[in-house]
């Protein structure tokens, strides 16, 4: 799936965390992919910058868990990223005052904000697909996020979630069946019945939902 296999450091992430120079190389090779992952899930530049930094800090503790046979370094990083983003969402949900969340942020330079905002804009279609998946059960939604939005293979998504491939394929089948049913239902609701052609009061079904249901996203 990803092309970073040929560029892997000898010794993988475990070697990178033992050598600052190797870690810098590892960071530069993967930071754009990680930022894209985050930008598909948040729409605030400060949060995106903070979460990206936290993900690479988490690499320091998780480097020993990387297994080349289960997928690319990027897929492995997405598994870590998903845990970091999920933890942040739980933290925000528990937060009584938004001011507490804002006060601890580091200040970003104007150029940094513009760059991250551009990335957030570019990844807005991914956020729309994620919103379309919200109605799925947690296990199925997590798998569909990684496959339909983050473009992992079933094998890599299973590894990122720590589940068996057969379990992943069953969840994928159930998720797509549920999404197809919802997309078909939305289409039938919008089909005109004795209504003039110019009068289209109902909205068309979410295109993102249709593509995901068909396996095209």
CSV table of C-alpha atoms in Angstrom, one decimal:
chain,number,residue,atom,x,y,z
A,1,UNK,CA,0.0,0.0,0.0
A,2,UNK,CA,2.5,2.6,1.1
A,3,UNK,CA,5.9,3.2,-0.6
A,4,UNK,CA,7.9,3.7,2.6
A,5,UNK,CA,8.9,0.0,2.7
A,6,UNK,CA,12.0,0.7,0.6
A,7,UNK,CA,12.9,3.7,2.7
A,8,UNK,CA,12.7,2.0,6.1
A,9,UNK,CA,15.5,2.6,8.5
A,10,UNK,CA,17.6,-0.5,9.2
A,11,UNK,CA,16.3,-1.6,12.6
A,12,UNK,CA,13.0,0.3,12.1
A,13,UNK,CA,11.5,2.7,14.7
A,14,UNK,CA,13.3,0.9,17.5
A,15,UNK,CA,16.6,2.0,16.0
A,16,UNK,CA,15.4,5.5,15.4
A,17,UNK,CA,14.4,6.1,19.0
A,18,UNK,CA,18.0,5.2,20.1
A,19,UNK,CA,19.6,7.7,17.7
A,20,UNK,CA,18.5,11.3,17.5
A,21,UNK,CA,19.7,11.7,14.0
A,22,UNK,CA,17.8,8.6,12.8
A,23,UNK,CA,14.7,9.8,14.7
A,24,UNK,CA,14.9,13.1,12.9
A,25,UNK,CA,15.1,11.2,9.6
A,26,UNK,CA,12.1,9.1,10.7
A,27,UNK,CA,10.1,12.2,11.7
A,28,UNK,CA,10.8,14.0,8.4
A,29,UNK,CA,9.8,11.0,6.4
A,30,UNK,CA,6.4,10.5,8.2
A,31,UNK,CA,5.3,13.8,9.6
A,32,UNK,CA,3.3,14.8,6.5
A,33,UNK,CA,1.3,11.5,6.6
A,34,UNK,CA,0.7,11.9,10.3
A,35,UNK,CA,-0.5,15.5,9.9
A,36,UNK,CA,-2.9,14.4,7.1
A,37,UNK,CA,-4.3,11.7,9.4
A,38,UNK,CA,-4.8,14.3,12.2
A,39,UNK,CA,-6.2,16.9,9.8
A,40,UNK,CA,-8.9,14.4,8.7
A,41,UNK,CA,-10.1,14.3,12.3
A,42,UNK,CA,-9.8,17.8,13.7
A,43,UNK,CA,-10.4,21.3,12.3
A,44,UNK,CA,-8.2,23.5,14.6
A,45,UNK,CA,-4.6,24.2,13.7
A,46,UNK,CA,-3.4,24.3,17.3
A,47,UNK,CA,-5.0,21.0,18.1
A,48,UNK,CA,-3.6,19.5,14.9
A,49,UNK,CA,0.0,20.6,15.7
A,50,UNK,CA,-0.2,19.4,19.3
A,51,UNK,CA,-1.6,16.0,18.4
A,52,UNK,CA,1.0,15.5,15.7
A,53,UNK,CA,3.7,16.2,18.3
A,54,UNK,CA,2.1,13.8,20.8
A,55,UNK,CA,2.0,11.0,18.2
A,56,UNK,CA,5.7,11.2,17.7
A,57,UNK,CA,6.3,11.3,21.4
A,58,UNK,CA,4.2,8.2,21.7
A,59,UNK,CA,6.5,6.5,19.1
A,60,UNK,CA,9.3,6.7,21.8
A,61,UNK,CA,7.3,4.3,24.0
A,62,UNK,CA,5.8,2.1,21.3
A,63,UNK,CA,8.8,1.6,18.9
A,64,UNK,CA,9.3,-1.9,20.2
A,65,UNK,CA,5.8,-2.9,19.0
A,66,UNK,CA,6.5,-2.4,15.3
A,67,UNK,CA,6.4,-5.6,13.2
A,68,UNK,CA,7.4,-5.2,9.5
A,69,UNK,CA,5.5,-8.3,8.5
A,70,UNK,CA,2.2,-6.7,9.5
A,71,UNK,CA,2.4,-3.6,7.4
A,72,UNK,CA,4.3,-0.4,6.6
A,73,UNK,CA,5.7,2.1,9.1
A,74,UNK,CA,2.9,4.5,8.1
A,75,UNK,CA,0.2,1.9,8.9
A,76,UNK,CA,1.8,1.3,12.3
A,77,UNK,CA,2.0,5.1,12.9
A,78,UNK,CA,-1.7,5.4,12.1
A,79,UNK,CA,-2.5,2.8,14.8
A,80,UNK,CA,-0.6,5.0,17.3
A,81,UNK,CA,-2.2,8.1,15.9
A,82,UNK,CA,-5.7,6.7,16.3
A,83,UNK,CA,-5.0,6.0,20.0
A,84,UNK,CA,-3.6,9.5,20.6
A,85,UNK,CA,-6.6,11.2,18.8
A,86,UNK,CA,-9.1,9.0,20.7
A,87,UNK,CA,-7.4,9.9,24.0
A,88,UNK,CA,-7.7,13.6,23.1
A,89,UNK,CA,-11.4,13.3,22.3
A,90,UNK,CA,-12.0,11.6,25.7
A,91,UNK,CA,-10.0,14.3,27.5
A,92,UNK,CA,-12.0,17.1,25.8
A,93,UNK,CA,-15.3,15.3,26.6
A,94,UNK,CA,-14.3,15.3,30.3
A,95,UNK,CA,-13.1,18.9,30.2
A,96,UNK,CA,-15.5,21.2,32.1
A,97,UNK,CA,-14.0,24.5,30.8
A,98,UNK,CA,-12.6,25.0,27.3
A,99,UNK,CA,-10.3,27.7,28.7
A,100,UNK,CA,-8.3,24.9,30.4
A,101,UNK,CA,-7.7,23.3,27.0
A,102,UNK,CA,-6.6,26.5,25.3
A,103,UNK,CA,-4.3,27.8,28.1
A,104,UNK,CA,-1.8,25.0,27.8
A,105,UNK,CA,-1.2,25.4,24.1
A,106,UNK,CA,2.1,26.6,22.7
A,107,UNK,CA,1.8,29.6,20.5
A,108,UNK,CA,2.1,29.0,16.8
A,109,UNK,CA,3.7,31.4,14.3
A,110,UNK,CA,1.5,32.9,11.7
A,111,UNK,CA,3.1,30.8,8.9
A,112,UNK,CA,2.5,27.7,11.0
A,113,UNK,CA,-1.2,28.5,11.3
A,114,UNK,CA,-1.5,29.2,7.6
A,115,UNK,CA,0.3,25.9,6.7
A,116,UNK,CA,-1.9,23.8,9.0
A,117,UNK,CA,-5.1,25.6,8.0
A,118,UNK,CA,-4.2,24.7,4.3
A,119,UNK,CA,-3.8,21.1,5.4
A,120,UNK,CA,-7.1,21.2,7.3
A,121,UNK,CA,-8.9,22.6,4.2
A,122,UNK,CA,-7.3,19.9,2.0
A,123,UNK,CA,-8.5,17.1,4.3
A,124,UNK,CA,-12.1,18.4,4.8
A,125,UNK,CA,-13.5,15.7,2.4
A,126,UNK,CA,-12.0,13.1,4.8
A,127,UNK,CA,-13.8,14.7,7.7
A,128,UNK,CA,-17.1,14.5,5.8
A,129,UNK,CA,-16.6,10.8,5.3
A,130,UNK,CA,-15.8,10.3,9.0
A,131,UNK,CA,-19.0,12.1,9.8
A,132,UNK,CA,-20.9,9.7,7.5
A,133,UNK,CA,-19.4,6.8,9.5
A,134,UNK,CA,-20.5,8.0,12.9
A,135,UNK,CA,-23.6,5.9,13.0
A,136,UNK,CA,-21.7,2.6,12.7
A,137,UNK,CA,-20.7,0.6,15.8
A,138,UNK,CA,-17.3,1.5,17.2
A,139,UNK,CA,-15.4,-1.6,15.9
A,140,UNK,CA,-16.8,-1.3,12.4
A,141,UNK,CA,-16.4,2.5,12.3
A,142,UNK,CA,-12.7,2.3,13.4
A,143,UNK,CA,-12.0,-0.2,10.6
A,144,UNK,CA,-13.8,1.8,7.9
A,145,UNK,CA,-12.0,4.9,9.0
A,146,UNK,CA,-8.6,3.3,8.4
A,147,UNK,CA,-9.6,1.7,5.1
A,148,UNK,CA,-11.9,4.3,3.5
A,149,UNK,CA,-10.4,7.5,4.8
A,150,UNK,CA,-6.7,6.7,5.6
A,151,UNK,CA,-6.3,4.2,2.7
A,152,UNK,CA,-4.9,1.3,4.6
A,153,UNK,CA,-5.3,-2.2,3.3
A,154,UNK,CA,-7.4,-4.7,5.3
A,155,UNK,CA,-4.3,-6.3,6.6
A,156,UNK,CA,-2.7,-3.0,7.7
A,157,UNK,CA,-6.0,-1.9,9.3
A,158,UNK,CA,-6.3,-5.1,11.2
A,159,UNK,CA,-2.7,-4.7,12.5
A,160,UNK,CA,-3.3,-1.1,13.5
A,161,UNK,CA,-6.4,-2.1,15.5
A,162,UNK,CA,-4.8,-5.3,16.9
A,163,UNK,CA,-7.4,-7.6,15.5
A,164,UNK,CA,-7.3,-10.7,13.3
A,165,UNK,CA,-7.6,-10.3,9.5
A,166,UNK,CA,-10.7,-12.5,9.4
A,167,UNK,CA,-12.3,-10.3,12.1
A,168,UNK,CA,-11.5,-7.2,10.0
A,169,UNK,CA,-13.0,-8.7,6.9
A,170,UNK,CA,-16.2,-9.6,8.7
A,171,UNK,CA,-16.5,-6.0,10.2
A,172,UNK,CA,-15.8,-4.5,6.8
A,173,UNK,CA,-18.6,-6.6,5.2
A,174,UNK,CA,-21.0,-5.6,7.9
A,175,UNK,CA,-20.1,-1.9,7.7
A,176,UNK,CA,-20.4,-1.7,3.9
A,177,UNK,CA,-23.7,-3.6,4.1
A,178,UNK,CA,-25.1,-1.1,6.6
A,179,UNK,CA,-23.8,1.9,4.6
A,180,UNK,CA,-25.3,0.5,1.4
A,181,UNK,CA,-28.7,0.1,3.1
A,182,UNK,CA,-28.5,3.7,4.4
A,183,UNK,CA,-27.4,5.1,1.1
A,184,UNK,CA,-30.2,3.2,-0.7
A,185,UNK,CA,-32.7,4.4,1.9
A,186,UNK,CA,-31.6,8.0,1.3
A,187,UNK,CA,-32.0,7.6,-2.4
A,188,UNK,CA,-35.5,6.3,-2.1
A,189,UNK,CA,-36.5,9.2,0.1
A,190,UNK,CA,-35.3,11.7,-2.4
A,191,UNK,CA,-37.0,10.0,-5.4
A,192,UNK,CA,-39.8,12.4,-6.6
A,193,UNK,CA,-43.4,11.2,-6.3
A,194,UNK,CA,-45.9,13.4,-8.2
A,195,UNK,CA,-43.7,16.4,-7.6
A,196,UNK,CA,-42.7,18.8,-10.4
A,197,UNK,CA,-39.2,18.4,-11.7
A,198,UNK,CA,-38.2,21.8,-10.6
A,199,UNK,CA,-39.3,21.3,-7.0
A,200,UNK,CA,-36.5,19.3,-5.2
A,201,UNK,CA,-37.2,20.0,-1.5
A,202,UNK,CA,-35.2,17.0,-0.2
A,203,UNK,CA,-31.4,16.8,-0.3
A,204,UNK,CA,-29.6,14.1,-2.2
A,205,UNK,CA,-27.9,11.3,-0.1
A,206,UNK,CA,-24.4,12.1,1.1
A,207,UNK,CA,-22.1,11.3,-1.8
A,208,UNK,CA,-19.4,10.3,0.7
A,209,UNK,CA,-21.7,7.7,2.2
A,210,UNK,CA,-22.4,6.3,-1.3
A,211,UNK,CA,-18.8,5.9,-2.2
A,212,UNK,CA,-17.8,4.3,1.1
A,213,UNK,CA,-20.7,1.9,0.9
A,214,UNK,CA,-19.6,0.8,-2.6
A,215,UNK,CA,-16.0,0.5,-1.5
A,216,UNK,CA,-14.9,3.3,-3.8
A,217,UNK,CA,-13.6,5.6,-1.1
